[in-house]
PDB file of C-alpha atoms and ligand atoms in Angstrom:
ATOM      1  CA  UNK A   1      50.682 155.973 189.024  1.00  0.00           C
ATOM      2  CA  UNK A   2      54.007 156.330 187.277  1.00  0.00           C
ATOM      3  CA  UNK A   3      55.688 159.660 186.725  1.00  0.00           C
ATOM      4  CA  UNK A   4      56.410 160.001 183.028  1.00  0.00           C
ATOM      5  CA  UNK A   5      56.592 163.779 182.614  1.00  0.00           C
ATOM      6  CA  UNK A   6      59.983 165.490 182.911  1.00  0.00           C
ATOM      7  CA  UNK A   7      59.463 168.830 184.685  1.00  0.00           C
ATOM      8  CA  UNK A   8      63.095 169.988 184.535  1.00  0.00           C
ATOM      9  CA  UNK A   9      63.851 172.864 182.133  1.00  0.00           C
ATOM     10  CA  UNK A  10      60.096 173.401 181.675  1.00  0.00           C
ATOM     11  CA  UNK A  11      58.536 176.878 181.799  1.00  0.00           C
ATOM     12  CA  UNK A  12      55.117 176.983 183.495  1.00  0.00           C
ATOM     13  CA  UNK A  13      52.580 179.790 183.677  1.00  0.00           C
ATOM     14  CA  UNK A  14      50.133 179.620 186.580  1.00  0.00           C
ATOM     15  CA  UNK A  15      47.375 182.145 185.892  1.00  0.00           C
ATOM     16  CA  UNK A  16      45.754 182.957 189.217  1.00  0.00           C
ATOM     17  CA  UNK A  17      49.018 181.782 190.756  1.00  0.00           C
ATOM     18  CA  UNK A  18      48.533 183.990 193.823  1.00  0.00           C
ATOM     19  CA  UNK A  19      45.226 182.310 194.713  1.00  0.00           C
ATOM     20  CA  UNK A  20      44.533 179.490 197.145  1.00  0.00           C
ATOM     21  CA  UNK A  21      44.913 176.635 194.661  1.00  0.00           C
ATOM     22  CA  UNK A  22      47.166 178.465 192.166  1.00  0.00           C
ATOM     23  CA  UNK A  23      49.934 179.368 194.613  1.00  0.00           C
ATOM     24  CA  UNK A  24      50.215 175.750 195.770  1.00  0.00           C
ATOM     25  CA  UNK A  25      50.315 174.467 192.191  1.00  0.00           C
ATOM     26  CA  UNK A  26      53.069 177.023 191.525  1.00  0.00           C
ATOM     27  CA  UNK A  27      55.025 175.791 194.574  1.00  0.00           C
ATOM     28  CA  UNK A  28      54.592 172.132 193.580  1.00  0.00           C
ATOM     29  CA  UNK A  29      55.751 172.792 189.997  1.00  0.00           C
ATOM     30  CA  UNK A  30      58.725 174.751 191.340  1.00  0.00           C
ATOM     31  CA  UNK A  31      59.696 171.912 193.659  1.00  0.00           C
ATOM     32  CA  UNK A  32      59.692 169.539 190.669  1.00  0.00           C
ATOM     33  CA  UNK A  33      62.141 171.780 188.794  1.00  0.00           C
ATOM     34  CA  UNK A  34      59.974 174.046 186.633  1.00  0.00           C
ATOM     35  CA  UNK A  35      60.575 177.730 186.093  1.00  0.00           C
ATOM     36  CA  UNK A  36      57.231 179.107 187.279  1.00  0.00           C
ATOM     37  CA  UNK A  37      55.677 182.426 186.311  1.00  0.00           C
ATOM     38  CA  UNK A  38      52.492 183.514 188.031  1.00  0.00           C
ATOM     39  CA  UNK A  39      50.006 186.139 186.963  1.00  0.00           C
ATOM     40  CA  UNK A  40      47.024 187.895 188.508  1.00  0.00           C
ATOM     41  CA  UNK A  41      45.456 191.361 188.506  1.00  0.00           C
ATOM     42  CA  UNK A  42      47.081 192.514 191.754  1.00  0.00           C
ATOM     43  CA  UNK A  43      50.688 193.751 191.423  1.00  0.00           C
ATOM     44  CA  UNK A  44      53.324 192.357 193.806  1.00  0.00           C
ATOM     45  CA  UNK A  45      57.129 192.427 194.174  1.00  0.00           C
ATOM     46  CA  UNK A  46      57.780 188.849 193.069  1.00  0.00           C
ATOM     47  CA  UNK A  47      60.048 189.038 189.988  1.00  0.00           C
ATOM     48  CA  UNK A  48      58.367 185.877 188.650  1.00  0.00           C
ATOM     49  CA  UNK A  49      54.913 187.531 188.779  1.00  0.00           C
ATOM     50  CA  UNK A  50      53.377 189.344 185.817  1.00  0.00           C
ATOM     51  CA  UNK A  51      50.440 191.622 186.543  1.00  0.00           C
ATOM     52  CA  UNK A  52      47.713 190.913 184.013  1.00  0.00           C
ATOM     53  CA  UNK A  53      43.937 190.973 183.810  1.00  0.00           C
ATOM     54  CA  UNK A  54      42.889 187.959 181.764  1.00  0.00           C
ATOM     55  CA  UNK A  55      39.470 189.435 181.077  1.00  0.00           C
ATOM     56  CA  UNK A  56      41.261 191.477 178.427  1.00  0.00           C
ATOM     57  CA  UNK A  57      42.429 189.566 175.324  1.00  0.00           C
ATOM     58  CA  UNK A  58      45.015 192.296 174.654  1.00  0.00           C
ATOM     59  CA  UNK A  59      46.496 192.026 178.169  1.00  0.00           C
ATOM     60  CA  UNK A  60      46.530 188.256 177.833  1.00  0.00           C
ATOM     61  CA  UNK A  61      48.424 188.427 174.510  1.00  0.00           C
ATOM     62  CA  UNK A  62      50.859 190.851 176.117  1.00  0.00           C
ATOM     63  CA  UNK A  63      51.319 188.531 179.130  1.00  0.00           C
ATOM     64  CA  UNK A  64      52.343 185.665 176.848  1.00  0.00           C
ATOM     65  CA  UNK A  65      54.675 187.927 174.840  1.00  0.00           C
ATOM     66  CA  UNK A  66      56.385 189.176 178.027  1.00  0.00           C
ATOM     67  CA  UNK A  67      56.755 185.619 179.324  1.00  0.00           C
ATOM     68  CA  UNK A  68      58.260 184.393 176.034  1.00  0.00           C
ATOM     69  CA  UNK A  69      60.606 187.406 175.825  1.00  0.00           C
ATOM     70  CA  UNK A  70      61.828 186.664 179.363  1.00  0.00           C
ATOM     71  CA  UNK A  71      61.895 182.866 179.387  1.00  0.00           C
ATOM     72  CA  UNK A  72      61.985 181.728 175.744  1.00  0.00           C
ATOM     73  CA  UNK A  73      59.328 179.005 175.826  1.00  0.00           C
ATOM     74  CA  UNK A  74      56.061 177.949 177.429  1.00  0.00           C
ATOM     75  CA  UNK A  75      55.488 174.277 178.281  1.00  0.00           C
ATOM     76  CA  UNK A  76      52.761 174.231 180.941  1.00  0.00           C
ATOM     77  CA  UNK A  77      49.772 176.552 181.272  1.00  0.00           C
ATOM     78  CA  UNK A  78      47.564 176.261 184.339  1.00  0.00           C
ATOM     79  CA  UNK A  79      44.481 178.430 184.580  1.00  0.00           C
ATOM     80  CA  UNK A  80      43.539 178.816 188.246  1.00  0.00           C
ATOM     81  CA  UNK A  81      41.718 182.142 187.739  1.00  0.00           C
ATOM     82  CA  UNK A  82      38.156 182.396 188.981  1.00  0.00           C
ATOM     83  CA  UNK A  83      35.449 184.239 190.852  1.00  0.00           C
ATOM     84  CA  UNK A  84      32.212 182.934 192.349  1.00  0.00           C
ATOM     85  CA  UNK A  85      28.768 184.363 193.130  1.00  0.00           C
ATOM     86  CA  UNK A  86      25.733 183.033 194.980  1.00  0.00           C
ATOM     87  CA  UNK A  87      22.011 183.739 194.717  1.00  0.00           C
ATOM     88  CA  UNK A  88      18.826 182.880 192.904  1.00  0.00           C
ATOM     89  CA  UNK A  89      18.771 183.319 189.123  1.00  0.00           C
ATOM     90  CA  UNK A  90      15.895 185.794 189.400  1.00  0.00           C
ATOM     91  CA  UNK A  91      17.919 188.238 191.497  1.00  0.00           C
ATOM     92  CA  UNK A  92      21.417 187.857 189.987  1.00  0.00           C
ATOM     93  CA  UNK A  93      22.599 191.208 188.615  1.00  0.00           C
ATOM     94  CA  UNK A  94      23.624 191.685 184.988  1.00  0.00           C
ATOM     95  CA  UNK A  95      27.051 192.875 186.179  1.00  0.00           C
ATOM     96  CA  UNK A  96      27.568 189.619 188.047  1.00  0.00           C
ATOM     97  CA  UNK A  97      26.482 187.494 185.089  1.00  0.00           C
ATOM     98  CA  UNK A  98      28.974 189.355 182.893  1.00  0.00           C
ATOM     99  CA  UNK A  99      31.758 189.186 185.478  1.00  0.00           C
ATOM    100  CA  UNK A 100      31.382 185.431 186.020  1.00  0.00           C
ATOM    101  CA  UNK A 101      31.562 184.649 182.321  1.00  0.00           C
ATOM    102  CA  UNK A 102      34.354 187.169 181.648  1.00  0.00           C
ATOM    103  CA  UNK A 103      36.572 185.899 184.460  1.00  0.00           C
ATOM    104  CA  UNK A 104      35.791 182.208 184.441  1.00  0.00           C
ATOM    105  CA  UNK A 105      35.034 181.481 180.799  1.00  0.00           C
ATOM    106  CA  UNK A 106      36.241 184.254 178.468  1.00  0.00           C
ATOM    107  CA  UNK A 107      39.623 184.526 180.212  1.00  0.00           C
ATOM    108  CA  UNK A 108      40.189 180.783 179.788  1.00  0.00           C
ATOM    109  CA  UNK A 109      39.443 181.065 176.073  1.00  0.00           C
ATOM    110  CA  UNK A 110      41.633 184.190 175.700  1.00  0.00           C
ATOM    111  CA  UNK A 111      44.517 182.519 177.570  1.00  0.00           C
ATOM    112  CA  UNK A 112      44.294 179.409 175.413  1.00  0.00           C
ATOM    113  CA  UNK A 113      44.202 181.465 172.222  1.00  0.00           C
ATOM    114  CA  UNK A 114      47.205 183.520 173.300  1.00  0.00           C
ATOM    115  CA  UNK A 115      49.287 180.541 174.449  1.00  0.00           C
ATOM    116  CA  UNK A 116      48.491 177.619 172.143  1.00  0.00           C
ATOM    117  CA  UNK A 117      50.439 178.616 169.041  1.00  0.00           C
ATOM    118  CA  UNK A 118      53.592 179.091 171.182  1.00  0.00           C
ATOM    119  CA  UNK A 119      53.388 175.662 172.800  1.00  0.00           C
ATOM    120  CA  UNK A 120      55.094 172.613 171.327  1.00  0.00           C
ATOM    121  CA  UNK A 121      54.670 168.829 171.339  1.00  0.00           C
ATOM    122  CA  UNK A 122      54.680 167.491 174.896  1.00  0.00           C
ATOM    123  CA  UNK A 123      53.201 170.654 176.439  1.00  0.00           C
ATOM    124  CA  UNK A 124      50.240 170.593 178.833  1.00  0.00           C
ATOM    125  CA  UNK A 125      47.291 172.925 179.439  1.00  0.00           C
ATOM    126  CA  UNK A 126      45.214 172.607 182.640  1.00  0.00           C
ATOM    127  CA  UNK A 127      41.844 174.301 183.063  1.00  0.00           C
ATOM    128  CA  UNK A 128      40.149 174.148 186.468  1.00  0.00           C
ATOM    129  CA  UNK A 129      36.410 173.961 185.903  1.00  0.00           C
ATOM    130  CA  UNK A 130      35.231 172.252 189.084  1.00  0.00           C
ATOM    131  CA  UNK A 131      32.749 169.667 190.314  1.00  0.00           C
ATOM    132  CA  UNK A 132      29.903 172.069 189.475  1.00  0.00           C
ATOM    133  CA  UNK A 133      30.686 171.484 185.781  1.00  0.00           C
ATOM    134  CA  UNK A 134      29.467 167.912 186.368  1.00  0.00           C
ATOM    135  CA  UNK A 135      26.214 168.932 188.077  1.00  0.00           C
ATOM    136  CA  UNK A 136      25.005 172.522 188.500  1.00  0.00           C
ATOM    137  CA  UNK A 137      23.341 173.639 191.720  1.00  0.00           C
ATOM    138  CA  UNK A 138      20.512 176.009 192.664  1.00  0.00           C
ATOM    139  CA  UNK A 139      21.912 179.265 194.024  1.00  0.00           C
ATOM    140  CA  UNK A 140      25.032 178.896 191.853  1.00  0.00           C
ATOM    141  CA  UNK A 141      23.463 178.641 188.388  1.00  0.00           C
ATOM    142  CA  UNK A 142      25.501 181.291 186.581  1.00  0.00           C
ATOM    143  CA  UNK A 143      28.806 180.309 188.217  1.00  0.00           C
ATOM    144  CA  UNK A 144      28.047 176.685 187.373  1.00  0.00           C
ATOM    145  CA  UNK A 145      27.156 177.564 183.786  1.00  0.00           C
ATOM    146  CA  UNK A 146      30.383 179.552 183.377  1.00  0.00           C
ATOM    147  CA  UNK A 147      32.311 176.497 184.585  1.00  0.00           C
ATOM    148  CA  UNK A 148      30.349 173.991 182.465  1.00  0.00           C
ATOM    149  CA  UNK A 149      31.326 176.169 179.488  1.00  0.00           C
ATOM    150  CA  UNK A 150      34.987 175.815 180.494  1.00  0.00           C
ATOM    151  CA  UNK A 151      34.631 172.043 180.685  1.00  0.00           C
ATOM    152  CA  UNK A 152      32.932 171.955 177.282  1.00  0.00           C
ATOM    153  CA  UNK A 153      35.616 174.206 175.787  1.00  0.00           C
ATOM    154  CA  UNK A 154      38.342 171.953 177.204  1.00  0.00           C
ATOM    155  CA  UNK A 155      36.652 168.891 175.690  1.00  0.00           C
ATOM    156  CA  UNK A 156      37.019 170.293 172.167  1.00  0.00           C
ATOM    157  CA  UNK A 157      40.374 171.948 172.901  1.00  0.00           C
ATOM    158  CA  UNK A 158      41.731 168.624 174.033  1.00  0.00           C
ATOM    159  CA  UNK A 159      40.979 167.061 170.633  1.00  0.00           C
ATOM    160  CA  UNK A 160      42.372 170.000 168.645  1.00  0.00           C
ATOM    161  CA  UNK A 161      45.495 170.177 170.818  1.00  0.00           C
ATOM    162  CA  UNK A 162      46.102 166.412 170.604  1.00  0.00           C
ATOM    163  CA  UNK A 163      46.888 166.868 166.904  1.00  0.00           C
ATOM    164  CA  UNK A 164      49.739 169.164 168.018  1.00  0.00           C
ATOM    165  CA  UNK A 165      50.900 166.693 170.677  1.00  0.00           C
ATOM    166  CA  UNK A 166      49.619 168.989 173.450  1.00  0.00           C
ATOM    167  CA  UNK A 167      47.702 167.466 176.362  1.00  0.00           C
ATOM    168  CA  UNK A 168      44.698 169.209 177.950  1.00  0.00           C
ATOM    169  CA  UNK A 169      43.459 168.350 181.441  1.00  0.00           C
ATOM    170  CA  UNK A 170      40.065 169.550 182.663  1.00  0.00           C
ATOM    171  CA  UNK A 171      40.292 169.443 186.477  1.00  0.00           C
ATOM    172  CA  UNK A 172      37.005 169.327 188.404  1.00  0.00           C
ATOM    173  CA  UNK A 173      37.887 169.520 192.106  1.00  0.00           C
ATOM    174  CA  UNK A 174      35.139 169.465 194.746  1.00  0.00           C
ATOM    175  CA  UNK A 175      34.753 172.329 197.243  1.00  0.00           C
ATOM    176  CA  UNK A 176      38.193 173.346 198.504  1.00  0.00           C
ATOM    177  CA  UNK A 177      39.058 175.434 201.574  1.00  0.00           C
ATOM    178  CA  UNK A 178      40.686 178.415 199.858  1.00  0.00           C
ATOM    179  CA  UNK A 179      38.210 181.028 201.091  1.00  0.00           C
ATOM    180  CA  UNK A 180      36.945 181.580 197.521  1.00  0.00           C
ATOM    181  CA  UNK A 181      33.336 181.312 198.721  1.00  0.00           C
ATOM    182  CA  UNK A 182      33.918 184.123 201.257  1.00  0.00           C
ATOM    183  CA  UNK A 183      35.111 186.426 198.444  1.00  0.00           C
ATOM    184  CA  UNK A 184      31.926 186.039 196.369  1.00  0.00           C
ATOM    185  CA  UNK A 185      31.312 188.968 194.018  1.00  0.00           C
ATOM    186  CA  UNK A 186      27.582 188.756 194.882  1.00  0.00           C
ATOM    187  CA  UNK A 187      25.497 186.892 197.436  1.00  0.00           C
ATOM    188  CA  UNK A 188      26.439 184.790 200.444  1.00  0.00           C
ATOM    189  CA  UNK A 189      27.684 181.206 200.313  1.00  0.00           C
ATOM    190  CA  UNK A 190      25.489 178.465 201.779  1.00  0.00           C
ATOM    191  CA  UNK A 191      27.079 176.366 204.517  1.00  0.00           C
ATOM    192  CA  UNK A 192      29.237 173.850 202.657  1.00  0.00           C
ATOM    193  CA  UNK A 193      30.478 170.635 204.250  1.00  0.00           C
ATOM    194  CA  UNK A 194      34.202 170.721 205.034  1.00  0.00           C
ATOM    195  CA  UNK A 195      36.075 170.987 201.733  1.00  0.00           C
ATOM    196  CA  UNK A 196      39.337 169.505 200.520  1.00  0.00           C
ATOM    197  CA  UNK A 197      42.641 171.046 201.527  1.00  0.00           C
ATOM    198  CA  UNK A 198      44.112 173.303 198.832  1.00  0.00           C
ATOM    199  CA  UNK A 199      47.405 171.404 199.026  1.00  0.00           C
ATOM    200  CA  UNK A 200      45.749 168.053 198.241  1.00  0.00           C
ATOM    201  CA  UNK A 201      44.003 169.585 195.223  1.00  0.00           C
ATOM    202  CA  UNK A 202      47.191 171.243 193.959  1.00  0.00           C
ATOM    203  CA  UNK A 203      49.223 168.045 194.387  1.00  0.00           C
ATOM    204  CA  UNK A 204      46.572 165.955 192.602  1.00  0.00           C
ATOM    205  CA  UNK A 205      46.575 168.338 189.637  1.00  0.00           C
ATOM    206  CA  UNK A 206      50.381 168.265 189.348  1.00  0.00           C
ATOM    207  CA  UNK A 207      50.329 164.465 189.707  1.00  0.00           C
ATOM    208  CA  UNK A 208      47.958 164.342 186.726  1.00  0.00           C
ATOM    209  CA  UNK A 209      50.491 166.303 184.669  1.00  0.00           C
ATOM    210  CA  UNK A 210      53.282 164.039 185.894  1.00  0.00           C
ATOM    211  CA  UNK A 211      51.515 160.782 185.147  1.00  0.00           C
ATOM    212  CA  UNK A 212      50.108 161.553 181.706  1.00  0.00           C
ATOM    213  CA  UNK A 213      46.424 161.799 182.673  1.00  0.00           C
ATOM    214  CA  UNK A 214      44.109 163.741 180.374  1.00  0.00           C
ATOM    215  CA  UNK A 215      41.037 164.266 182.578  1.00  0.00           C
ATOM    216  CA  UNK A 216      40.539 164.872 186.295  1.00  0.00           C
ATOM    217  CA  UNK A 217      36.919 164.274 187.313  1.00  0.00           C
ATOM    218  CA  UNK A 218      35.733 165.206 190.813  1.00  0.00           C
ATOM    219  CA  UNK A 219      36.000 161.541 191.853  1.00  0.00           C
ATOM    220  CA  UNK A 220      39.774 161.663 191.334  1.00  0.00           C
ATOM    221  CA  UNK A 221      40.221 164.087 194.263  1.00  0.00           C
ATOM    222  CA  UNK A 222      40.509 163.278 197.963  1.00  0.00           C
ATOM    223  CA  UNK A 223      42.375 164.727 200.946  1.00  0.00           C
TER     224      UNK A 223
HETATM  225  N1  NAP B   1      37.915 176.798 195.955  1.00  0.00           N
HETATM  226  C1  NAP B   1      37.033 175.906 195.517  1.00  0.00           C
HETATM  227  O1  NAP B   1      36.193 175.369 196.274  1.00  0.00           O
HETATM  228  C2  NAP B   1      37.051 175.509 194.068  1.00  0.00           C
HETATM  229  C3  NAP B   1      36.415 174.305 193.686  1.00  0.00           C
HETATM  230  C4  NAP B   1      36.415 173.960 192.328  1.00  0.00           C
HETATM  231  C5  NAP B   1      37.022 174.779 191.398  1.00  0.00           C
HETATM  232  N2  NAP B   1      37.616 175.946 191.805  1.00  0.00           N
HETATM  233  C6  NAP B   1      38.215 176.799 190.799  1.00  0.00           C
HETATM  234  O2  NAP B   1      39.622 176.808 190.997  1.00  0.00           O
HETATM  235  C7  NAP B   1      40.143 178.068 190.574  1.00  0.00           C
HETATM  236  C8  NAP B   1      40.982 178.654 191.714  1.00  0.00           C
HETATM  237  O3  NAP B   1      40.136 178.857 192.833  1.00  0.00           O
HETATM  238  P1  NAP B   1      40.687 179.375 194.246  1.00  0.00           P
HETATM  239  O4  NAP B   1      39.787 178.828 195.274  1.00  0.00           O
HETATM  240  O5  NAP B   1      42.154 179.146 194.320  1.00  0.00           O
HETATM  241  O6  NAP B   1      40.388 180.935 194.095  1.00  0.00           O
HETATM  242  P2  NAP B   1      41.162 182.203 194.722  1.00  0.00           P
HETATM  243  O7  NAP B   1      41.939 181.803 195.927  1.00  0.00           O
HETATM  244  O8  NAP B   1      40.171 183.308 194.867  1.00  0.00           O
HETATM  245  O9  NAP B   1      42.208 182.593 193.565  1.00  0.00           O
HETATM  246  C9  NAP B   1      41.778 183.182 192.367  1.00  0.00           C
HETATM  247  C10 NAP B   1      42.990 183.711 191.635  1.00  0.00           C
HETATM  248  O10 NAP B   1      42.563 184.287 190.382  1.00  0.00           O
HETATM  249  C11 NAP B   1      43.127 185.594 190.248  1.00  0.00           C
HETATM  250  N3  NAP B   1      42.242 186.360 189.370  1.00  0.00           N
HETATM  251  C12 NAP B   1      40.921 186.653 189.565  1.00  0.00           C
HETATM  252  N4  NAP B   1      40.443 187.349 188.529  1.00  0.00           N
HETATM  253  C13 NAP B   1      41.482 187.502 187.641  1.00  0.00           C
HETATM  254  C14 NAP B   1      41.627 188.127 186.377  1.00  0.00           C
HETATM  255  N5  NAP B   1      40.593 188.763 185.788  1.00  0.00           N
HETATM  256  N6  NAP B   1      42.826 188.088 185.747  1.00  0.00           N
HETATM  257  C15 NAP B   1      43.880 187.464 186.344  1.00  0.00           C
HETATM  258  N7  NAP B   1      43.809 186.844 187.540  1.00  0.00           N
HETATM  259  C16 NAP B   1      42.625 186.867 188.181  1.00  0.00           C
HETATM  260  C17 NAP B   1      43.225 186.099 191.683  1.00  0.00           C
HETATM  261  O11 NAP B   1      44.132 187.164 191.873  1.00  0.00           O
HETATM  262  P3  NAP B   1      43.694 188.720 191.719  1.00  0.00           P
HETATM  263  O12 NAP B   1      42.402 188.874 192.446  1.00  0.00           O
HETATM  264  O13 NAP B   1      44.843 189.472 192.288  1.00  0.00           O
HETATM  265  O14 NAP B   1      43.559 188.933 190.242  1.00  0.00           O
HETATM  266  C18 NAP B   1      43.739 184.827 192.369  1.00  0.00           C
HETATM  267  O15 NAP B   1      45.136 184.687 192.128  1.00  0.00           O
HETATM  268  C19 NAP B   1      38.952 178.923 190.165  1.00  0.00           C
HETATM  269  O16 NAP B   1      38.744 178.809 188.785  1.00  0.00           O
HETATM  270  C20 NAP B   1      37.800 178.255 190.895  1.00  0.00           C
HETATM  271  O17 NAP B   1      36.564 178.489 190.269  1.00  0.00           O
HETATM  272  C21 NAP B   1      37.667 176.302 193.116  1.00  0.00           C
END
């Protein structure tokens, strides 16, 4: 695959950039010459980190305003924010249903709405839905549905954004060893086969930006 995208002088936001996949995407973008800003709910001392809860549309608007005030432009948006839950549909709590859709789906929509009008021709948006958006699984129905909604949103976003010269990549990595499953907001993960390494997933996503791809199905990932 050829590398057609010029990362130098580009400003990238990695939402969830402190997480297992997000922090490695941030590092990879940095190594290719981007100015990288991360955000997540938990404050830290990194001057390139902005504390923001993307479940709130107001906080998300404010995140983008702060980033633009500090860095002047926004060329790459990666959304690596997410939470997971396990359990049968019949016993999943209302709080968990709301939390999964707020964090995984609503925040992706809010982030896109806040960022899109500030992005220019040649920019890229990456949403990480996941392999479950290709086929949902028992015991993960609500998580899977929240991710299928992200994939569906990205499908339409991609066509709207194309008119502005902005590329959208829906990335659907298989199970990845970030520990996400051990941090489930409800339920206990089943025993998964060994997953992909977070670094291989992060590098594949950045390669897709570099090489002009506009979709990353699960089959595109390997260690
Ligand atoms: N790991 C896998 O097997 C796998 C497979 C396919 C797809 N994915 C998807 O890939 C993405 C990244 O997964 P991961 O494994 O890297 O997860 P992770 O290590 O748990 O990272 C999640 C990140 O999201 C942030 N976050 C959570 N809620 C937030 C909120 N409301 N506002 C802002 N930031 C928030 C977290 O930081 P704070 O908690 O500090 O906010 C953290 O930085 C997720 O969308 C996940 O569903 C993962």
